[in-house]
Every structure is written in structure tokens, then in C-alpha cells.
Short mmCIF file of C-alpha atoms in Angstrom, two decimals:
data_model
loop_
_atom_site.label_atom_id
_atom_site.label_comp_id
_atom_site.label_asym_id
_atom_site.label_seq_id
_atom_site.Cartn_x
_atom_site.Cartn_y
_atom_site.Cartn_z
CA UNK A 1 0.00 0.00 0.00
CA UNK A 2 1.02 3.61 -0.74
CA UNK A 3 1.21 5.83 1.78
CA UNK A 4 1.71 9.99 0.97
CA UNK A 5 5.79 11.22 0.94
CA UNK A 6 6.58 7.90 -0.74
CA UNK A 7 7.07 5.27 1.65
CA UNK A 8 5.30 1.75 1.39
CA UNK A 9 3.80 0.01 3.93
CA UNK A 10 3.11 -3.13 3.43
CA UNK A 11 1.33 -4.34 6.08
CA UNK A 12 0.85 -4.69 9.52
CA UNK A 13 2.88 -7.70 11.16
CA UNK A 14 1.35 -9.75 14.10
CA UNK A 15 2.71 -8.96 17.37
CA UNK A 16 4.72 -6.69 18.84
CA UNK A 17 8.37 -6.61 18.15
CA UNK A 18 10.60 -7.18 21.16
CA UNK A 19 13.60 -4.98 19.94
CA UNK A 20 16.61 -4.01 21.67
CA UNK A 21 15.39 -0.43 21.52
CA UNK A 22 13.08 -1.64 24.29
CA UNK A 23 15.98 -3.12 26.05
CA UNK A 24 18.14 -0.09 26.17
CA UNK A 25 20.61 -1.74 23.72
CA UNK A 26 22.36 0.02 21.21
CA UNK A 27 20.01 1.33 18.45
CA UNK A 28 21.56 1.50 14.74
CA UNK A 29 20.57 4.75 12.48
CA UNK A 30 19.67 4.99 9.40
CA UNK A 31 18.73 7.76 6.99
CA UNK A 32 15.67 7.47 4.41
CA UNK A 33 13.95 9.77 3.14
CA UNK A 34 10.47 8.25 2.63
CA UNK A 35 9.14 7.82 6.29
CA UNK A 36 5.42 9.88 5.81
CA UNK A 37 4.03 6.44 5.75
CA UNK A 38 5.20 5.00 8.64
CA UNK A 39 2.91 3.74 10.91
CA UNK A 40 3.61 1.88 14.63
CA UNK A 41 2.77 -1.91 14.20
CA UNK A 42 3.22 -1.63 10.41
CA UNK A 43 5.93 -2.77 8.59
CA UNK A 44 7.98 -0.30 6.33
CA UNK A 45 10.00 -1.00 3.42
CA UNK A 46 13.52 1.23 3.48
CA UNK A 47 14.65 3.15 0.02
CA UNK A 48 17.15 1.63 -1.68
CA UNK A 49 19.69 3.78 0.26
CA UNK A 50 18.51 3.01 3.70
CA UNK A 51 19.02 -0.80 2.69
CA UNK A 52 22.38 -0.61 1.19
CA UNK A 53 23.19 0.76 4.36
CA UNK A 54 21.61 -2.01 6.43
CA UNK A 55 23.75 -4.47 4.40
CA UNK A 56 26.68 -2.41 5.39
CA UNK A 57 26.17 -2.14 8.60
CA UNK A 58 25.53 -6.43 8.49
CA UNK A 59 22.04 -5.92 10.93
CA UNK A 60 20.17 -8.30 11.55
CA UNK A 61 16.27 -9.09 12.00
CA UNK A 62 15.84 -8.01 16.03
CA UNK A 63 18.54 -5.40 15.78
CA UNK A 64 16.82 -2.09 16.85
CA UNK A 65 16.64 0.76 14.46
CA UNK A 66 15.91 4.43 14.42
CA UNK A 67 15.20 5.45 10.96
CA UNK A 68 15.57 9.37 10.34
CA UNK A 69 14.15 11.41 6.91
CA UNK A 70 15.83 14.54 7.79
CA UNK A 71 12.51 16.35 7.86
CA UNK A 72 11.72 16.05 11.11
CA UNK A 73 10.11 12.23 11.32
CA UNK A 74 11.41 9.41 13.65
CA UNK A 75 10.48 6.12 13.18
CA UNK A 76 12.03 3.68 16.16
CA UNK A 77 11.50 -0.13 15.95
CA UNK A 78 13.22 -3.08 14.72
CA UNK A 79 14.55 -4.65 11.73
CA UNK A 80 12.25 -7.34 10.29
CA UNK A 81 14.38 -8.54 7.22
CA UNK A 82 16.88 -8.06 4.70
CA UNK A 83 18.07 -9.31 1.50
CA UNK A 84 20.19 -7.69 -1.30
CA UNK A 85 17.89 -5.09 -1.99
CA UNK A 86 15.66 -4.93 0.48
CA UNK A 87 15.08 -4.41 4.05
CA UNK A 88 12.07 -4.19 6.32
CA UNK A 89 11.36 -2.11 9.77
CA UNK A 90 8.73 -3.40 12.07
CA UNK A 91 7.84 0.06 13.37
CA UNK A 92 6.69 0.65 16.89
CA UNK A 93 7.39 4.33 17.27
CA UNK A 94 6.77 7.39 15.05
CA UNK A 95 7.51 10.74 16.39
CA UNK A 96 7.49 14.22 14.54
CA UNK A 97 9.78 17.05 15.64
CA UNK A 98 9.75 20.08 14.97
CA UNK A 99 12.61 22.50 13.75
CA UNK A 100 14.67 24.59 16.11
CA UNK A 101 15.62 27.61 15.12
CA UNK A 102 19.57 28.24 14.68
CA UNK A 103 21.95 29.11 12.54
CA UNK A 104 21.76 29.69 8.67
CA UNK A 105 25.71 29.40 7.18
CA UNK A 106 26.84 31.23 4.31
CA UNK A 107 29.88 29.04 3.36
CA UNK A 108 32.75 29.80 0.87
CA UNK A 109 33.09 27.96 -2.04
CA UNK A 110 36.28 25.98 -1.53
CA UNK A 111 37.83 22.85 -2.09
CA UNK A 112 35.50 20.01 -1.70
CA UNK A 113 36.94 18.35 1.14
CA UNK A 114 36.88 21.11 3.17
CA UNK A 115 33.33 21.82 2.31
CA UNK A 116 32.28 18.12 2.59
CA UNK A 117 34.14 18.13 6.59
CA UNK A 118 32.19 21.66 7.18
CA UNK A 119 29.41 20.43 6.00
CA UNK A 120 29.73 17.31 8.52
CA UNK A 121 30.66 18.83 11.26
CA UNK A 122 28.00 22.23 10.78
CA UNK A 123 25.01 19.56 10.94
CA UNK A 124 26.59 18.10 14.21
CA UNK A 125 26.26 21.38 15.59
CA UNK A 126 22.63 22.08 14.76
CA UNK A 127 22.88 24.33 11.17
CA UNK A 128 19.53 25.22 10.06
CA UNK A 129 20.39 26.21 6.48
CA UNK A 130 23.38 26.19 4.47
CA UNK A 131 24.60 28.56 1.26
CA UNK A 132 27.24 27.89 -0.64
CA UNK A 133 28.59 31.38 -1.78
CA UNK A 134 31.07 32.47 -4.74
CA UNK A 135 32.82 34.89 -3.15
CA UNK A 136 35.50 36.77 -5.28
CA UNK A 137 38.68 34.88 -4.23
CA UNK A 138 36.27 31.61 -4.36
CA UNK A 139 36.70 31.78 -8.27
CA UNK A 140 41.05 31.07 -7.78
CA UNK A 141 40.13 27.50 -6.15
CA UNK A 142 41.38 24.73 -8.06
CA UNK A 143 39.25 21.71 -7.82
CA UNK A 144 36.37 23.56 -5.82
CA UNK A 145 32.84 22.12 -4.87
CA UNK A 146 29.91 23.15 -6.92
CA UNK A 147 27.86 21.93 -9.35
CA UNK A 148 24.49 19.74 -9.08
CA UNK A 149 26.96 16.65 -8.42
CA UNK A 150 29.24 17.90 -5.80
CA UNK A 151 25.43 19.33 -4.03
CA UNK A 152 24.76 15.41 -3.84
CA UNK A 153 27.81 14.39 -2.04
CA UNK A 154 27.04 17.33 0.77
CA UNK A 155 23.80 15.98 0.99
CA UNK A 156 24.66 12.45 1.50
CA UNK A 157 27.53 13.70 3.95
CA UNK A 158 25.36 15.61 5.79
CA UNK A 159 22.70 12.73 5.91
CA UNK A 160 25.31 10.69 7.27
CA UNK A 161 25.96 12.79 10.45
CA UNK A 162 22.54 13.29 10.73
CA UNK A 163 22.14 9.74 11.78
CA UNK A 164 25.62 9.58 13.44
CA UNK A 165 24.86 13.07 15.57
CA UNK A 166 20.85 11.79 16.71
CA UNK A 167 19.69 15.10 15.20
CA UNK A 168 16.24 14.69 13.34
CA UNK A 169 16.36 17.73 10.42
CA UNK A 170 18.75 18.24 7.71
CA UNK A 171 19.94 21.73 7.18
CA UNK A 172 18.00 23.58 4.05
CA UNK A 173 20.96 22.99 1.19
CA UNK A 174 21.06 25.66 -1.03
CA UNK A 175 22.92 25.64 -4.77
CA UNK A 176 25.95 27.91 -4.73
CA UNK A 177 25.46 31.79 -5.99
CA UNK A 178 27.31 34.82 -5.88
CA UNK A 179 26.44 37.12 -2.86
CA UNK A 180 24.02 39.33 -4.58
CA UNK A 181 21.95 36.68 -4.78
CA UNK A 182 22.07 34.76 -1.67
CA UNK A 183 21.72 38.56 0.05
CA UNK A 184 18.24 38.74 -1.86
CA UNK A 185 17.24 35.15 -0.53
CA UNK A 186 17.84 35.43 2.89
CA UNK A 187 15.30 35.20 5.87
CA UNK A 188 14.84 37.87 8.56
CA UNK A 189 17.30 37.33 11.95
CA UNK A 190 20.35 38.92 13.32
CA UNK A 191 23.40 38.31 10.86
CA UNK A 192 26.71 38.52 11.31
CA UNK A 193 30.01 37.83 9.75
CA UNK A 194 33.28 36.34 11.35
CA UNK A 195 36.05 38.81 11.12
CA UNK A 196 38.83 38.32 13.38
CA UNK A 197 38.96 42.22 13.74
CA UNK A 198 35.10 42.02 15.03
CA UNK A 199 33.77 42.80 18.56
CA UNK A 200 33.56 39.32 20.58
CA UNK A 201 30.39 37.23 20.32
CA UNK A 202 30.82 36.39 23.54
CA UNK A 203 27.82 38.36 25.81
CA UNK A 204 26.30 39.18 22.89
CA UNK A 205 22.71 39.21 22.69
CA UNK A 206 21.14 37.34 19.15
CA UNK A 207 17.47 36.22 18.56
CA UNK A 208 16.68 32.72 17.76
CA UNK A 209 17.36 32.88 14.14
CA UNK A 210 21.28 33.86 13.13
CA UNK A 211 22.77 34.35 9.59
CA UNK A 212 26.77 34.04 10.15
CA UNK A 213 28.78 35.06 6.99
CA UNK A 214 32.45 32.88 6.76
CA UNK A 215 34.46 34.07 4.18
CA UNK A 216 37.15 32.28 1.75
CA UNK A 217 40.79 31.33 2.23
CA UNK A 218 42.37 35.13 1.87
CA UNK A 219 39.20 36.98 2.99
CA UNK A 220 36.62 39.40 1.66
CA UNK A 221 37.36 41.85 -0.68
CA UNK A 222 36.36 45.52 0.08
CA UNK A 223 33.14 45.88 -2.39
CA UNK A 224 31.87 41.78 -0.39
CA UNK A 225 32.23 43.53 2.93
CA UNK A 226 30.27 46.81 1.69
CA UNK A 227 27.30 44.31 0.28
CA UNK A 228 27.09 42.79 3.70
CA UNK A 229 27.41 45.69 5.70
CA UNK A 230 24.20 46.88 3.54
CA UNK A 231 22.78 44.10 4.45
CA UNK A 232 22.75 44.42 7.94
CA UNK A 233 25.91 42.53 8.84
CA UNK A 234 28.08 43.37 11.40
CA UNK A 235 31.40 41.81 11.98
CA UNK A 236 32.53 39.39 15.11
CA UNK A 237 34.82 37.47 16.31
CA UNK A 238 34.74 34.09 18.27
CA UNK A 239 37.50 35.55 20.59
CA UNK A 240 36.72 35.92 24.60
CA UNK A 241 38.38 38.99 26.05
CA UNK A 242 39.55 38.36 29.04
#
């Protein structure tokens, strides 16, 4: 049976699952983005993703799971079976969450490694929304991530500490753009960009909702830092004075 977002559940199974989840055992994540359909007491067939990574992780049926979509759903239950393309969740628990406000990133456009490890480590920390901008000395990188390709990889990374980090939303990803037109897109909220020359953000007052500029490798040039000083952003620095 179809369910709405594109999961399919395809049936209820009798009984309840006894899963390690219930035991206070370790509980394996997994990322999948079709979980509108889950249901508790129904089973729930994984995208071929979420399998793959079943296989990979060599679960077995029993072996508690938390499945996340990245959109705010949680489904907690148990593995029910697997095969080479396929594996099954026997679903006891769906919860929604809501997103937290936080931070909104406007990242350089670098090399792709360092994007990919920002990109890891800024969902670990919360990030609400990430944009990839072409700032002026981004254009000098050699072998620099963009393009609809390298925007896959940062998804999958950021999927993958998603699960790793317990957090239930994915950050809003964002194609790269030169700062005209990321200025234009941008939400309402206190913004700021980090400039070692800045007043300390420590004591600072912000509202729930921060937009936090970070440069490239060699800084802003003078006609990046008049655009965001027109756009309300003021400079700071992560230093505590003491």
C-alpha cells in the first residue's frame, strides 16, 4: 500500500516486536527519506539507500533501528528482514519534531573536502540552512565544490551525520550563488560575519534565528564587505576577552 511522501507500507505484522530499543541496547541509524508512511505496528519497506546501508552495517532481523528522513520524522523499531535489496522495519514508534531555530551558514566555495568536513561537522552542531557562496577569491580554487553533483555528495555527507549526531532535520541545502543573490534570498534574523577584527560574540545578545557570513581562504574583498554591511551585517569574532 502507498502511503503519501513515498514510503510503502506493506502491512501490519502480528505482534509486537521485542527490539533491543526496548531493552536499552544500542540502536543503529539509518537515513531514508520516505518515512510519511510509517505507521507503529506496520511494517515499512527502506529506500534503496537506507538498505544498502543495512547491508553495510551487516544488521540483523531483532537489531533495533531508528530510521531518520531529515525532515523532522522518527520512526524507532526493529529490523524485520533483509536481503540484497531490500530491508524491512517493524515500526513501533513514530515521532514528529519540529525545527529549532539556529543558525543559517553562508559558506565559501572551496575545495571540496573542506566543504564536505564543514558540512559534517555544521550539521553536528545544529545548522539550520546552508549557502554555498562564490565569493570573489572563491573563483582562484582549483578543484572547488559546486555543481548539481558535488550538491549530492554534501547531501549524503550531511545525511550521514545526521544519523551519526541523533539530530532529526537536515539543514535547508542551497545551490551555490554569488552574494548578490544569496543577500536577496535570505530570511529575517540577526546576521553577522566572522572577522577576526570584530567585537567578541561572547555576551552578545542574538534572537533565535542567526545568519553568520564565513568568508574564503584570503578573505573578503572591500566591495563583499560593503554588500554585507548593507545588508545588515556586522562583523565578530569568536574571541573571549579576558
Amino acid at each position: 500500500m502507498e502511503r503519501p511522501g513515498g514510503a510503502r507500507v506493506v502491512g501490519s505484522a502480528s505482534g509486537t516486536a521485542d527490539t533491543a530499543a526496548s531493552a536499552g541496547t544500542t540502536v543503529a541509524g539509518v537515513f531514508c527519506a520516505a518515512l510519511a508512511g510509517a505507521r507503529p505496528g506496520e511494517l515499512l519497506d527502506l529506500d534503496e539507500d537506507a538498505a544498502h546501508h543495512v547491508r553495510v552495517r551487516r544488521l540483523a532481523p531483532g537489531d533495533a533501528v531508528r530510521v531518520v528522513d531529515g525532515a523532522g520524522r522518527v520512526a524507532l523499531g526493529a529490523l524485520a528482514s533483509s536481503d540484497r535489496r531490500t530491508a524491512r522495519v517493524q515500526v513501533e514508534r513514530v515521532e514528529r519534531h519540529e525545527r529549532a531555530p539556529g543558525v543559517r551558514l553562508l559558506v565559501p566555495v572551496a575545495d571540496r573536502e573542506r566543504m564536505l568536513w564543514l558540512a559534517e561537522k555544521a550539521v553536528e552542531l545544529g545548522l539550520v540552512a546552508w549557502h554555498p557562496v562564490m565569493w570573489e577569491r572563491s573563483r582562484s580554487v582549483a578543484g572547488r565544490g559546486e555543481g548539481e553533483g558535488f550538491g549530492a555528495k554534501v547531501r549524503a555527507r550531511m545525511a550521514a551525520a545526521l544519523v551519526q549526531s541523533g539530530g532529526t532535520w537536515l539543514p535547508e541545502i542551497a545551490a551555490e550563488r554569488p552574494l548578490p543573490a544569496v543577500l536577496a534570498a535570505l530570511g529575517e534574523g540577526d546576521r553577522v560575519v566572522l572577522d577576526t577584527a570584530g567585537a567578541s560574540l561572547a555576551g552578545q545578545r542574538m534572537g533565535a534565528t542567526v545568519t553568520a557570513a564565513l568568508g574564503p581562504e584570503g578573505g573578503l574583498v572591500p566591495a563583499e564587505r560593503e554588500l554585507l554591511a548593507a545588508a545588515g551585517f556586522r562583523p565578530v569574532s569568536l574571541s573571549v576577552n579576558v
